[in-house]
Amino acid sequence: MRHGVARFVTGFLALPVALYLFYVVWPFVQAAGYSLTDWGGYSDRQQFVGLDNYVRLFSDELIRKAFWHNVFFLVTLPLFTIALALFLAFLLNVGGREDRAGIRGVLGSGLYKIIFFFPQVLSLVVVAVMWQQIYRADGQGLINGVLMKVGLVDPDNPIAFTNDPEPFLGVPAVLWWLLLIAVWSGAGFYMVLFSAAMQSIPKDVFEAAILDGAGRFHTFFRITLPLLRDTVSVAWIYLGFIALDMYALVFVMTPSQGGPNHASEIFASVLNFTAFQKGQFGYACAMGVALAIFALLLAAAQLKITRRERIEY
């Protein structure tokens, strides 16, 4: 009987696994192989150079700058997105008034969920193009236009937004404006994710805490957040992968896809420029492999740090 089931499962999965290996795993293996060569991408000529491309990464000043920009997103994007999503989810689930039915969310919470989730139905490129018009550095931009109308911005000196390379808190201002877009577009999804996790927590737990005199602040930090630890950990990993990418926003929103003056350069934009503008595909593959290894190590460390016994309730 078991032999028949195993044969059926094997036959059922053979084609999907073969397609996955060919279209997903094999390109990764090819990239790792090309990273050990000086392949130019447009010819069959390639010479084996060993680990020279990886050694070159450590001495490349542009790579170092792009790496620290990614680290900025790696720290700030999960932090701000998860904090905002948790706040919204808490309000929409247990932030309303108490009544005979128990603890409720704020009035109209169902409508708010739809509104906050709406950016998720849009492509990231569409979101970037929309914000490109909001951030326009002239009177036609939404923000600059409004501020000019009320006299808060000089028409001859509008806010540069994504054209501003000047540092703010030690980081190029353009990165902060890109961070705002990323948080705005992603918070709704994680709000829904955290809302689903909160709804699985029995309302009796919240009501018992309130009867014991706990306020909403203590309820959130002593009950809700600890019980959502696993969900928050998964969200942090997903957002970490997004922070290590950010290519679509940088490509659409910034001048020269990484400007001005490399102020918004990230690993993915340097990789794209190196491969398709310089024609150094071997070196670009080394960048991609290094980024993939870093992302996997980061995810493994995150899972290791946040691992704990499952809480039953």
PDB file of C-alpha atoms in Angstrom, residues 110-310:
ATOM      1  CA  GLY A 110     -13.370  46.523   7.564  1.00  0.00           C
ATOM      2  CA  LEU A 111     -13.269  49.540   5.243  1.00  0.00           C
ATOM      3  CA  TYR A 112      -9.905  50.648   6.624  1.00  0.00           C
ATOM      4  CA  LYS A 113      -8.433  47.221   5.883  1.00  0.00           C
ATOM      5  CA  ILE A 114      -9.457  47.519   2.230  1.00  0.00           C
ATOM      6  CA  ILE A 115      -8.040  51.045   1.958  1.00  0.00           C
ATOM      7  CA  PHE A 116      -4.715  50.189   3.601  1.00  0.00           C
ATOM      8  CA  PHE A 117      -4.370  46.990   1.558  1.00  0.00           C
ATOM      9  CA  PHE A 118      -5.106  48.732  -1.757  1.00  0.00           C
ATOM     10  CA  PRO A 119      -1.424  49.468  -2.680  1.00  0.00           C
ATOM     11  CA  GLN A 120      -0.844  45.707  -2.777  1.00  0.00           C
ATOM     12  CA  VAL A 121      -3.086  45.298  -5.829  1.00  0.00           C
ATOM     13  CA  LEU A 122      -0.831  47.674  -7.776  1.00  0.00           C
ATOM     14  CA  SER A 123       2.429  46.678  -9.417  1.00  0.00           C
ATOM     15  CA  LEU A 124       5.477  48.142  -7.707  1.00  0.00           C
ATOM     16  CA  VAL A 125       6.397  49.843 -10.981  1.00  0.00           C
ATOM     17  CA  VAL A 126       2.950  51.480 -11.112  1.00  0.00           C
ATOM     18  CA  VAL A 127       3.422  52.634  -7.520  1.00  0.00           C
ATOM     19  CA  ALA A 128       6.831  54.065  -8.418  1.00  0.00           C
ATOM     20  CA  VAL A 129       5.461  55.947 -11.448  1.00  0.00           C
ATOM     21  CA  MET A 130       2.647  57.377  -9.317  1.00  0.00           C
ATOM     22  CA  TRP A 131       5.073  58.573  -6.645  1.00  0.00           C
ATOM     23  CA  GLN A 132       7.330  59.942  -9.351  1.00  0.00           C
ATOM     24  CA  GLN A 133       4.573  62.460 -10.091  1.00  0.00           C
ATOM     25  CA  ILE A 134       4.031  63.137  -6.391  1.00  0.00           C
ATOM     26  CA  TYR A 135       7.747  63.798  -5.924  1.00  0.00           C
ATOM     27  CA  ARG A 136       8.221  65.969  -9.032  1.00  0.00           C
ATOM     28  CA  ALA A 137      10.688  68.727  -8.233  1.00  0.00           C
ATOM     29  CA  ASP A 138       8.566  71.515  -9.762  1.00  0.00           C
ATOM     30  CA  GLY A 139       5.150  73.096  -9.444  1.00  0.00           C
ATOM     31  CA  GLN A 140       3.557  70.143 -11.274  1.00  0.00           C
ATOM     32  CA  GLY A 141       4.444  67.737  -8.465  1.00  0.00           C
ATOM     33  CA  LEU A 142       1.663  67.076  -5.960  1.00  0.00           C
ATOM     34  CA  ILE A 143       3.650  67.872  -2.801  1.00  0.00           C
ATOM     35  CA  ASN A 144       5.600  70.798  -4.216  1.00  0.00           C
ATOM     36  CA  GLY A 145       2.480  72.186  -5.894  1.00  0.00           C
ATOM     37  CA  VAL A 146       0.475  72.166  -2.654  1.00  0.00           C
ATOM     38  CA  LEU A 147       3.330  73.635  -0.603  1.00  0.00           C
ATOM     39  CA  MET A 148       3.836  76.384  -3.182  1.00  0.00           C
ATOM     40  CA  LYS A 149       0.123  77.262  -3.087  1.00  0.00           C
ATOM     41  CA  VAL A 150       0.211  77.735   0.686  1.00  0.00           C
ATOM     42  CA  GLY A 151       3.509  79.620   0.550  1.00  0.00           C
ATOM     43  CA  LEU A 152       5.666  77.073   2.397  1.00  0.00           C
ATOM     44  CA  VAL A 153       7.995  76.449  -0.562  1.00  0.00           C
ATOM     45  CA  ASP A 154       9.671  78.972  -2.820  1.00  0.00           C
ATOM     46  CA  PRO A 155       8.659  78.294  -6.464  1.00  0.00           C
ATOM     47  CA  ASP A 156      12.267  78.970  -7.481  1.00  0.00           C
ATOM     48  CA  ASN A 157      13.616  76.457  -4.963  1.00  0.00           C
ATOM     49  CA  PRO A 158      11.274  73.434  -4.760  1.00  0.00           C
ATOM     50  CA  ILE A 159      12.012  70.329  -2.696  1.00  0.00           C
ATOM     51  CA  ALA A 160      14.300  68.042  -4.717  1.00  0.00           C
ATOM     52  CA  PHE A 161      13.070  64.745  -3.184  1.00  0.00           C
ATOM     53  CA  THR A 162      14.725  61.918  -5.163  1.00  0.00           C
ATOM     54  CA  ASN A 163      17.135  64.359  -6.802  1.00  0.00           C
ATOM     55  CA  ASP A 164      18.585  65.339  -3.435  1.00  0.00           C
ATOM     56  CA  PRO A 165      21.972  63.733  -2.656  1.00  0.00           C
ATOM     57  CA  GLU A 166      22.517  65.761   0.520  1.00  0.00           C
ATOM     58  CA  PRO A 167      22.758  63.682   3.705  1.00  0.00           C
ATOM     59  CA  PHE A 168      20.003  63.628   6.316  1.00  0.00           C
ATOM     60  CA  LEU A 169      20.934  61.924   9.608  1.00  0.00           C
ATOM     61  CA  GLY A 170      24.064  60.685   7.865  1.00  0.00           C
ATOM     62  CA  VAL A 171      22.158  59.068   4.980  1.00  0.00           C
ATOM     63  CA  PRO A 172      21.448  60.579   1.525  1.00  0.00           C
ATOM     64  CA  ALA A 173      18.017  62.228   1.611  1.00  0.00           C
ATOM     65  CA  VAL A 174      16.943  60.352  -1.526  1.00  0.00           C
ATOM     66  CA  LEU A 175      17.060  57.071   0.416  1.00  0.00           C
ATOM     67  CA  TRP A 176      14.616  58.413   3.024  1.00  0.00           C
ATOM     68  CA  TRP A 177      12.135  59.374   0.292  1.00  0.00           C
ATOM     69  CA  LEU A 178      12.448  55.907  -1.254  1.00  0.00           C
ATOM     70  CA  LEU A 179      11.942  54.369   2.185  1.00  0.00           C
ATOM     71  CA  LEU A 180       8.679  56.292   2.562  1.00  0.00           C
ATOM     72  CA  ILE A 181       7.337  54.748  -0.646  1.00  0.00           C
ATOM     73  CA  ALA A 182       8.391  51.232   0.383  1.00  0.00           C
ATOM     74  CA  VAL A 183       6.739  51.537   3.804  1.00  0.00           C
ATOM     75  CA  TRP A 184       3.547  53.029   2.320  1.00  0.00           C
ATOM     76  CA  SER A 185       3.223  50.261  -0.267  1.00  0.00           C
ATOM     77  CA  GLY A 186       4.009  47.372   2.094  1.00  0.00           C
ATOM     78  CA  ALA A 187       2.380  48.237   5.419  1.00  0.00           C
ATOM     79  CA  GLY A 188      -1.111  47.237   4.257  1.00  0.00           C
ATOM     80  CA  PHE A 189      -0.115  43.672   3.443  1.00  0.00           C
ATOM     81  CA  TYR A 190       1.555  43.097   6.805  1.00  0.00           C
ATOM     82  CA  MET A 191      -1.359  44.784   8.559  1.00  0.00           C
ATOM     83  CA  VAL A 192      -3.639  42.101   7.086  1.00  0.00           C
ATOM     84  CA  LEU A 193      -1.111  39.409   8.025  1.00  0.00           C
ATOM     85  CA  PHE A 194      -0.936  40.600  11.640  1.00  0.00           C
ATOM     86  CA  SER A 195      -4.717  41.060  11.762  1.00  0.00           C
ATOM     87  CA  ALA A 196      -5.213  37.409  10.828  1.00  0.00           C
ATOM     88  CA  ALA A 197      -2.757  36.391  13.548  1.00  0.00           C
ATOM     89  CA  MET A 198      -4.492  38.598  16.135  1.00  0.00           C
ATOM     90  CA  GLN A 199      -7.891  37.172  15.270  1.00  0.00           C
ATOM     91  CA  SER A 200      -6.573  33.716  16.126  1.00  0.00           C
ATOM     92  CA  ILE A 201      -5.885  34.895  19.692  1.00  0.00           C
ATOM     93  CA  PRO A 202      -8.966  34.260  21.877  1.00  0.00           C
ATOM     94  CA  LYS A 203     -10.706  37.518  22.818  1.00  0.00           C
ATOM     95  CA  ASP A 204     -10.998  36.143  26.347  1.00  0.00           C
ATOM     96  CA  VAL A 205      -7.273  36.773  26.780  1.00  0.00           C
ATOM     97  CA  PHE A 206      -7.679  40.491  26.042  1.00  0.00           C
ATOM     98  CA  GLU A 207     -10.821  40.809  28.140  1.00  0.00           C
ATOM     99  CA  ALA A 208      -9.175  39.090  31.111  1.00  0.00           C
ATOM    100  CA  ALA A 209      -6.223  41.467  30.895  1.00  0.00           C
ATOM    101  CA  ILE A 210      -8.504  44.507  30.808  1.00  0.00           C
ATOM    102  CA  LEU A 211     -10.518  43.198  33.786  1.00  0.00           C
ATOM    103  CA  ASP A 212      -7.235  42.876  35.683  1.00  0.00           C
ATOM    104  CA  GLY A 213      -6.597  46.555  35.050  1.00  0.00           C
ATOM    105  CA  ALA A 214      -4.232  46.376  32.051  1.00  0.00           C
ATOM    106  CA  GLY A 215      -4.434  49.303  29.656  1.00  0.00           C
ATOM    107  CA  ARG A 216      -4.197  49.088  25.886  1.00  0.00           C
ATOM    108  CA  PHE A 217      -0.459  49.875  26.016  1.00  0.00           C
ATOM    109  CA  HIS A 218       0.312  47.005  28.399  1.00  0.00           C
ATOM    110  CA  THR A 219      -2.114  44.712  26.559  1.00  0.00           C
ATOM    111  CA  PHE A 220      -0.262  45.242  23.312  1.00  0.00           C
ATOM    112  CA  PHE A 221       3.284  44.796  24.635  1.00  0.00           C
ATOM    113  CA  ARG A 222       2.599  42.029  27.172  1.00  0.00           C
ATOM    114  CA  ILE A 223      -0.003  39.942  25.314  1.00  0.00           C
ATOM    115  CA  THR A 224      -0.407  40.771  21.641  1.00  0.00           C
ATOM    116  CA  LEU A 225       3.221  41.246  20.645  1.00  0.00           C
ATOM    117  CA  PRO A 226       4.596  38.127  22.411  1.00  0.00           C
ATOM    118  CA  LEU A 227       1.876  35.976  20.838  1.00  0.00           C
ATOM    119  CA  LEU A 228       2.680  37.401  17.393  1.00  0.00           C
ATOM    120  CA  ARG A 229       6.388  36.749  17.675  1.00  0.00           C
ATOM    121  CA  ASP A 230       6.495  34.004  15.034  1.00  0.00           C
ATOM    122  CA  THR A 231       4.461  36.051  12.553  1.00  0.00           C
ATOM    123  CA  VAL A 232       6.627  39.125  13.117  1.00  0.00           C
ATOM    124  CA  SER A 233       9.755  37.015  12.588  1.00  0.00           C
ATOM    125  CA  VAL A 234       8.503  35.759   9.217  1.00  0.00           C
ATOM    126  CA  ALA A 235       7.505  39.292   8.206  1.00  0.00           C
ATOM    127  CA  TRP A 236      10.967  40.559   9.142  1.00  0.00           C
ATOM    128  CA  ILE A 237      12.600  37.968   6.878  1.00  0.00           C
ATOM    129  CA  TYR A 238      10.355  38.815   3.925  1.00  0.00           C
ATOM    130  CA  LEU A 239      10.986  42.530   4.383  1.00  0.00           C
ATOM    131  CA  GLY A 240      14.701  41.816   4.667  1.00  0.00           C
ATOM    132  CA  PHE A 241      14.640  40.227   1.208  1.00  0.00           C
ATOM    133  CA  ILE A 242      12.742  43.248  -0.140  1.00  0.00           C
ATOM    134  CA  ALA A 243      15.287  45.592   1.457  1.00  0.00           C
ATOM    135  CA  LEU A 244      18.112  43.745  -0.283  1.00  0.00           C
ATOM    136  CA  ASP A 245      16.341  44.286  -3.609  1.00  0.00           C
ATOM    137  CA  MET A 246      14.658  47.728  -3.936  1.00  0.00           C
ATOM    138  CA  TYR A 247      15.662  47.724  -7.618  1.00  0.00           C
ATOM    139  CA  ALA A 248      12.315  48.748  -9.128  1.00  0.00           C
ATOM    140  CA  LEU A 249      12.026  51.866  -6.964  1.00  0.00           C
ATOM    141  CA  VAL A 250      15.607  52.936  -7.592  1.00  0.00           C
ATOM    142  CA  PHE A 251      15.342  52.304 -11.342  1.00  0.00           C
ATOM    143  CA  VAL A 252      12.118  54.276 -11.812  1.00  0.00           C
ATOM    144  CA  MET A 253      12.455  56.997  -9.189  1.00  0.00           C
ATOM    145  CA  THR A 254      16.094  58.117  -9.343  1.00  0.00           C
ATOM    146  CA  PRO A 255      18.082  59.867 -12.071  1.00  0.00           C
ATOM    147  CA  SER A 256      20.547  57.611 -13.907  1.00  0.00           C
ATOM    148  CA  GLN A 257      19.106  54.614 -11.978  1.00  0.00           C
ATOM    149  CA  GLY A 258      21.246  55.119  -8.883  1.00  0.00           C
ATOM    150  CA  GLY A 259      21.831  58.856  -8.846  1.00  0.00           C
ATOM    151  CA  PRO A 260      22.245  61.607  -8.219  1.00  0.00           C
ATOM    152  CA  ASN A 261      25.991  61.060  -7.928  1.00  0.00           C
ATOM    153  CA  HIS A 262      25.442  57.408  -6.854  1.00  0.00           C
ATOM    154  CA  ALA A 263      23.523  58.633  -3.765  1.00  0.00           C
ATOM    155  CA  SER A 264      20.812  55.962  -4.220  1.00  0.00           C
ATOM    156  CA  GLU A 265      23.043  53.202  -5.584  1.00  0.00           C
ATOM    157  CA  ILE A 266      22.165  49.728  -4.302  1.00  0.00           C
ATOM    158  CA  PHE A 267      23.566  46.279  -4.970  1.00  0.00           C
ATOM    159  CA  ALA A 268      20.985  45.461  -7.648  1.00  0.00           C
ATOM    160  CA  SER A 269      21.506  48.722  -9.559  1.00  0.00           C
ATOM    161  CA  VAL A 270      25.288  48.258  -9.573  1.00  0.00           C
ATOM    162  CA  LEU A 271      24.802  44.668 -10.744  1.00  0.00           C
ATOM    163  CA  ASN A 272      22.550  45.779 -13.602  1.00  0.00           C
ATOM    164  CA  PHE A 273      24.952  48.550 -14.680  1.00  0.00           C
ATOM    165  CA  THR A 274      27.976  46.241 -14.507  1.00  0.00           C
ATOM    166  CA  ALA A 275      26.313  43.551 -16.613  1.00  0.00           C
ATOM    167  CA  PHE A 276      24.410  45.484 -19.274  1.00  0.00           C
ATOM    168  CA  GLN A 277      26.390  48.729 -19.517  1.00  0.00           C
ATOM    169  CA  LYS A 278      29.948  47.547 -18.860  1.00  0.00           C
ATOM    170  CA  GLY A 279      29.455  44.070 -20.301  1.00  0.00           C
ATOM    171  CA  GLN A 280      31.121  42.390 -17.297  1.00  0.00           C
ATOM    172  CA  PHE A 281      28.650  39.562 -16.765  1.00  0.00           C
ATOM    173  CA  GLY A 282      31.098  37.374 -14.849  1.00  0.00           C
ATOM    174  CA  TYR A 283      31.682  40.091 -12.279  1.00  0.00           C
ATOM    175  CA  ALA A 284      27.950  40.847 -12.130  1.00  0.00           C
ATOM    176  CA  CYS A 285      27.216  37.155 -11.471  1.00  0.00           C
ATOM    177  CA  ALA A 286      29.673  37.278  -8.582  1.00  0.00           C
ATOM    178  CA  MET A 287      27.699  40.199  -7.145  1.00  0.00           C
ATOM    179  CA  GLY A 288      24.473  38.252  -7.478  1.00  0.00           C
ATOM    180  CA  VAL A 289      25.904  35.131  -5.838  1.00  0.00           C
ATOM    181  CA  ALA A 290      27.393  37.180  -2.991  1.00  0.00           C
ATOM    182  CA  LEU A 291      24.041  38.895  -2.422  1.00  0.00           C
ATOM    183  CA  ALA A 292      22.182  35.573  -2.449  1.00  0.00           C
ATOM    184  CA  ILE A 293      24.589  34.057   0.097  1.00  0.00           C
ATOM    185  CA  PHE A 294      24.276  37.126   2.329  1.00  0.00           C
ATOM    186  CA  ALA A 295      20.469  36.961   2.164  1.00  0.00           C
ATOM    187  CA  LEU A 296      20.391  33.247   3.044  1.00  0.00           C
ATOM    188  CA  LEU A 297      22.790  33.716   5.966  1.00  0.00           C
ATOM    189  CA  LEU A 298      20.719  36.635   7.211  1.00  0.00           C
ATOM    190  CA  ALA A 299      17.499  34.608   7.038  1.00  0.00           C
ATOM    191  CA  ALA A 300      19.122  31.659   8.817  1.00  0.00           C
ATOM    192  CA  ALA A 301      20.443  33.939  11.578  1.00  0.00           C
ATOM    193  CA  GLN A 302      17.023  35.567  11.975  1.00  0.00           C
ATOM    194  CA  LEU A 303      15.269  32.199  12.302  1.00  0.00           C
ATOM    195  CA  LYS A 304      17.910  30.989  14.758  1.00  0.00           C
ATOM    196  CA  ILE A 305      17.633  34.072  16.964  1.00  0.00           C
ATOM    197  CA  THR A 306      13.831  34.099  17.058  1.00  0.00           C
ATOM    198  CA  ARG A 307      13.341  30.345  17.452  1.00  0.00           C
ATOM    199  CA  ARG A 308      11.292  29.311  20.481  1.00  0.00           C
ATOM    200  CA  GLU A 309       8.797  26.715  21.604  1.00  0.00           C
ATOM    201  CA  ARG A 310       5.328  27.025  20.092  1.00  0.00           C
TER     202      ARG A 310
END
